[in-house]
Short mmCIF file of C-alpha atoms in Angstrom, two decimals:
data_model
loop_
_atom_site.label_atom_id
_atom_site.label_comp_id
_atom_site.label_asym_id
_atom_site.label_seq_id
_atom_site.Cartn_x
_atom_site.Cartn_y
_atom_site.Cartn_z
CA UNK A 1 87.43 114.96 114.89
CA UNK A 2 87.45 111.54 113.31
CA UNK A 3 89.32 108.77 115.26
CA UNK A 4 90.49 104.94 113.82
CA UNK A 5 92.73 102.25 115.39
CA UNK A 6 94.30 99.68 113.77
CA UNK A 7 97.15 97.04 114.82
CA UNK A 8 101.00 96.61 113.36
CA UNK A 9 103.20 94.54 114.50
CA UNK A 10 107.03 94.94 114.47
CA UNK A 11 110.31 93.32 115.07
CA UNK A 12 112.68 95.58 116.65
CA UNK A 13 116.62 95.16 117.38
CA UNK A 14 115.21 94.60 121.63
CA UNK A 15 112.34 92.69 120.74
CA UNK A 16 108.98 92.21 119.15
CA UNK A 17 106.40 95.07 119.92
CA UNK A 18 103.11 92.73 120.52
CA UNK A 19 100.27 94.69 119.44
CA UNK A 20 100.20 98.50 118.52
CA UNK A 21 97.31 100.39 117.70
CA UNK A 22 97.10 103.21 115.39
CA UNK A 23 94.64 106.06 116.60
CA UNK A 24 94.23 108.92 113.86
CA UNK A 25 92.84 111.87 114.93
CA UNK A 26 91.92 113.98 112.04
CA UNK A 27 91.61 117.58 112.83
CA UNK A 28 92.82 120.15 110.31
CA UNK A 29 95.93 121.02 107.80
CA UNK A 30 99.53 119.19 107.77
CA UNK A 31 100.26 116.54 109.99
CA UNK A 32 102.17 114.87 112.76
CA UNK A 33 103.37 111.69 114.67
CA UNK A 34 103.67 111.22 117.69
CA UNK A 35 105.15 107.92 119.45
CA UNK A 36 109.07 108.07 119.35
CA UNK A 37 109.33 107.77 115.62
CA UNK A 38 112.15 106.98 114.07
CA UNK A 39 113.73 109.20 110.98
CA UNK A 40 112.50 106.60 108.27
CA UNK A 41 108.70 106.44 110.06
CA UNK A 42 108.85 110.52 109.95
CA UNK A 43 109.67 110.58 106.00
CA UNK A 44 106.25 108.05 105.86
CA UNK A 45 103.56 111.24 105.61
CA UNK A 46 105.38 112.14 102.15
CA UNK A 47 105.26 107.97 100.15
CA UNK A 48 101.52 107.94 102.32
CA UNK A 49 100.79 111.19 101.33
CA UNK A 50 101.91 109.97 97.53
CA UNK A 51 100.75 106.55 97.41
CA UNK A 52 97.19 107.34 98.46
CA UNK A 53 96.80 109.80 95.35
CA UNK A 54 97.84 107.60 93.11
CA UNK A 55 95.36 104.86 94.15
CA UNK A 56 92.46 107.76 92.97
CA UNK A 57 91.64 109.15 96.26
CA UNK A 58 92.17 112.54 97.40
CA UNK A 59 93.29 113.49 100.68
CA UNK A 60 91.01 116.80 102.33
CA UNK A 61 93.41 119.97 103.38
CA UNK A 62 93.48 118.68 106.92
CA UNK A 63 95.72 118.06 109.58
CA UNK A 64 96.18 114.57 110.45
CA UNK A 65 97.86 113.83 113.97
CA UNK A 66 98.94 109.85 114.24
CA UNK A 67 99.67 108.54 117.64
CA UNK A 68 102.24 105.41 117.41
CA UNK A 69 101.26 103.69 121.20
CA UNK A 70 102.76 103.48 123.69
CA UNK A 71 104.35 106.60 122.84
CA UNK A 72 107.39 104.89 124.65
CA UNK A 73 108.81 102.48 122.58
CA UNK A 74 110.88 103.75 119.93
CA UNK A 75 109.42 102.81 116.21
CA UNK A 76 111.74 101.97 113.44
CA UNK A 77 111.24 101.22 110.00
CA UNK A 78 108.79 102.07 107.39
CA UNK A 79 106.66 98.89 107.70
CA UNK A 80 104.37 101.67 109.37
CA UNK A 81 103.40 103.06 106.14
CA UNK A 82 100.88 100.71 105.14
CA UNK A 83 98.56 100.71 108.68
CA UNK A 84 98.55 104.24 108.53
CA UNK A 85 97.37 104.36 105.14
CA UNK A 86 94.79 102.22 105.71
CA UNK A 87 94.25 104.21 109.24
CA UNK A 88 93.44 107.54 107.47
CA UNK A 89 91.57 106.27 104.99
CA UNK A 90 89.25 104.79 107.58
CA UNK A 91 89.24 108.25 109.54
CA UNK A 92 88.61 109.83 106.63
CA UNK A 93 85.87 107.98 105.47
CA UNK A 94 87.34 106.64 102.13
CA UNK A 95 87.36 103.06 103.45
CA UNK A 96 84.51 101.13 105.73
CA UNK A 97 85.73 98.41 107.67
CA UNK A 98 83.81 97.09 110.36
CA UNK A 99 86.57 95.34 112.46
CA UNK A 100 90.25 94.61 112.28
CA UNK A 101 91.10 93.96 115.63
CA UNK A 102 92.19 90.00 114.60
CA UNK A 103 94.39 91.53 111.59
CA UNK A 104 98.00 93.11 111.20
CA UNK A 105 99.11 95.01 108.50
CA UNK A 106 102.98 95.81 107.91
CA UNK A 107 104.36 97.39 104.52
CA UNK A 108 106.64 99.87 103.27
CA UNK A 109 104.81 102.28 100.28
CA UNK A 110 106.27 103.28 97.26
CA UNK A 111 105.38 106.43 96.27
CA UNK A 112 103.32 105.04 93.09
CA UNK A 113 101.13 103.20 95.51
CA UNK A 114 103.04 99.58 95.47
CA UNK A 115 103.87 97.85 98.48
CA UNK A 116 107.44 96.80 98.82
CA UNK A 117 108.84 93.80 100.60
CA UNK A 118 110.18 94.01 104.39
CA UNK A 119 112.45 92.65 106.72
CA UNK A 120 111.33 90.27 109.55
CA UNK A 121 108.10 88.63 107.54
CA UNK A 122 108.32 85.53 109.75
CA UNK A 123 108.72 86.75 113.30
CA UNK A 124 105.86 89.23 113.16
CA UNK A 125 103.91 86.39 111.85
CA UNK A 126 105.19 84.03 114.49
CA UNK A 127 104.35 86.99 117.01
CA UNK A 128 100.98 88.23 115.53
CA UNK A 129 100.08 84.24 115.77
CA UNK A 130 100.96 84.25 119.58
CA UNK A 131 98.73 87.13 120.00
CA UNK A 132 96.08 85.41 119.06
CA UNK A 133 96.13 87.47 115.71
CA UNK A 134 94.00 85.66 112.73
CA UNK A 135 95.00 87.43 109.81
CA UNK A 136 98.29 89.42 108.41
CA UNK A 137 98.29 91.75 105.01
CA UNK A 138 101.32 92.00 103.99
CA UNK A 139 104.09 92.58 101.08
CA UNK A 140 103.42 89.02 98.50
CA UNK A 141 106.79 88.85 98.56
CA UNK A 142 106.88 88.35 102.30
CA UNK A 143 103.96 85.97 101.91
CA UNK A 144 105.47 82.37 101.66
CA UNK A 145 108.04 83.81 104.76
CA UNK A 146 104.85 84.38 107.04
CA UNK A 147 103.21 81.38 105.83
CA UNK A 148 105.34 79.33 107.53
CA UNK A 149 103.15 80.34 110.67
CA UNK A 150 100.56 77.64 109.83
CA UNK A 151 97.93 79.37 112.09
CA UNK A 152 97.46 82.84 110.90
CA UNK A 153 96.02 83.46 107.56
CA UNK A 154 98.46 85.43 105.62
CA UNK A 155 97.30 87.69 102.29
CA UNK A 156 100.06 88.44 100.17
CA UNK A 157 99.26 91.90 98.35
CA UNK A 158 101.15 94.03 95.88
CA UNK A 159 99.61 98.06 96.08
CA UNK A 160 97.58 99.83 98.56
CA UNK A 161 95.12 100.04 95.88
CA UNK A 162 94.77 96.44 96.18
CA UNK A 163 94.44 96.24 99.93
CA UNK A 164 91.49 99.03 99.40
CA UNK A 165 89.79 96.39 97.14
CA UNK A 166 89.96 93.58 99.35
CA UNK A 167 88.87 95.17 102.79
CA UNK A 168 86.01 96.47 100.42
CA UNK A 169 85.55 93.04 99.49
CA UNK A 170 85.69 93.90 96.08
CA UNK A 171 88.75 91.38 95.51
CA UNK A 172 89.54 88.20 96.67
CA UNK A 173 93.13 87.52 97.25
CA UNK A 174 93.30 83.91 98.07
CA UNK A 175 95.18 83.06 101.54
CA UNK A 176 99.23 81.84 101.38
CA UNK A 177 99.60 78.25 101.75
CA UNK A 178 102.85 76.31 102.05
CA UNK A 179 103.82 73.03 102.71
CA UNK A 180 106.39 72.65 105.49
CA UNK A 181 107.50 68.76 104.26
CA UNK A 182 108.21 69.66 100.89
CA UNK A 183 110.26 73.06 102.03
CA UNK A 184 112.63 71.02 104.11
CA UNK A 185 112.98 67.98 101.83
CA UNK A 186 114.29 70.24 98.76
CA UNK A 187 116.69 71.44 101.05
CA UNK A 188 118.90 68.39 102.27
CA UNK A 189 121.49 68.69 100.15
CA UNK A 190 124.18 71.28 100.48
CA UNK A 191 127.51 72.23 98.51
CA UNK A 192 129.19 73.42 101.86
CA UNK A 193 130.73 71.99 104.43
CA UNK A 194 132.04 72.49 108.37
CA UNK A 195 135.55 72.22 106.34
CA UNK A 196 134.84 75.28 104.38
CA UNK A 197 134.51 77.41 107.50
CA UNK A 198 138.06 79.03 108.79
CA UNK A 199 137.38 79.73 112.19
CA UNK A 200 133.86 80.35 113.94
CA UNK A 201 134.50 77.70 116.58
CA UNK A 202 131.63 78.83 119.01
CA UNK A 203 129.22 79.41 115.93
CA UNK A 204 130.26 75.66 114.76
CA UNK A 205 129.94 74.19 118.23
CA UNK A 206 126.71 75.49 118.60
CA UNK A 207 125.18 74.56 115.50
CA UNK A 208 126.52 70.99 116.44
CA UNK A 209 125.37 70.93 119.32
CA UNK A 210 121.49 72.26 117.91
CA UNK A 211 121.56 69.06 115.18
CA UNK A 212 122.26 66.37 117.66
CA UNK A 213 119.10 67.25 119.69
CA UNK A 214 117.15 67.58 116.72
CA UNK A 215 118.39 64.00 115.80
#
């Protein structure tokens, strides 16, 4: 029995789970999840399954239980995939890592291996940053979105094969860097107006009221 933990975090309709660890217990044939998974984190053991093989490796005839803590908190999505990827790989033995406790990794798998964007980049950033997280791995096209945590370091990457590389530090994948100044002063100018906007009183009210304390 081979055990690993690794941290995801994840933005939820309620609110932000904090910290979650992944513990992979690998035992025998087939495999299971435990941890109030959602329909879309079930279907993950099939593009994990896929996505590993096509990165080289081979996966032994065993049964892989994954435990999704605290088994009370319902998990949505298929940001999951990537973690537990990287999870079993560690059980497994394929990948040495000596310690990941600072680090989050979110990402959905394709079935080829590449990792596809995701919903909520920013707020798991902001969160992971609260959390006194250092680093997040994530989709590159949620990269600049997390960078605007200026805190946390934030790796953009584009296949699982890739994250393999650079937790063997065989690659280096240079950190996300934006610059907050220049984001905000190429977008002062707008096309729209209040005017435009047929209704939405409370929504219009409240945006006023937002600008004239930022002022």
């Amino acid at each position: 029995m081979v055990n690993s933990k690794i941290n995801v975090t994840s933005w939820t309709r309620r609110r932000i789970i904090k910290r979650r660890s992944r513990h992979i217990t690998v035992v025998c044939r087939s495999g299971k999840l435990y941890g109030l998974p959602d329909a879309s984190v079930k279907e993950s053991k099939e593009r994990i399954k896929a996505a590993i093989k096509n990165t080289g490796l081979k996966l032994e005839s065993r049964r892989i239980v994954i435990n999704l803590s605290p088994a009370d908190t319902k998990k949505e999505g298929a940001i999951y995939d990537l973690p537990m990827a990287i999870s079993i790989l560690i059980a497994n033995g394929d990948l040495e890592v000596k310690d990941l406790s600072k680090t989050i990794l979110v990402g959905e798998l394709s079935l080829d291996g590449k990792i596809n964007k995701i919903n909520g980049a920013f707020p798991i950033s902001l969160e992971a940053s609260k959390k006194g997280i250092k680093r997040i791995i994530l989709p590159k096209e949620n990269a600049k979105e997390a960078a605007i945590v200026q805190d946390i370091e934030v790796i953009g990457v584009e296949t699982l094969e890739e994250v393999i590389k650079y937790l063997r530090k065989e690659k280096n994948i240079l950190s996300e860097k934006i610059i907050l100044k220049d984001i905000f002063a190429n977008n002062t100018k707008y096309n729209i107006d209040f005017s435009d906007v047929k209704g939405q009183k409370n929504v219009k009210r409240a945006l006023e009221v937002a600008a004239a304390r930022k002022s």
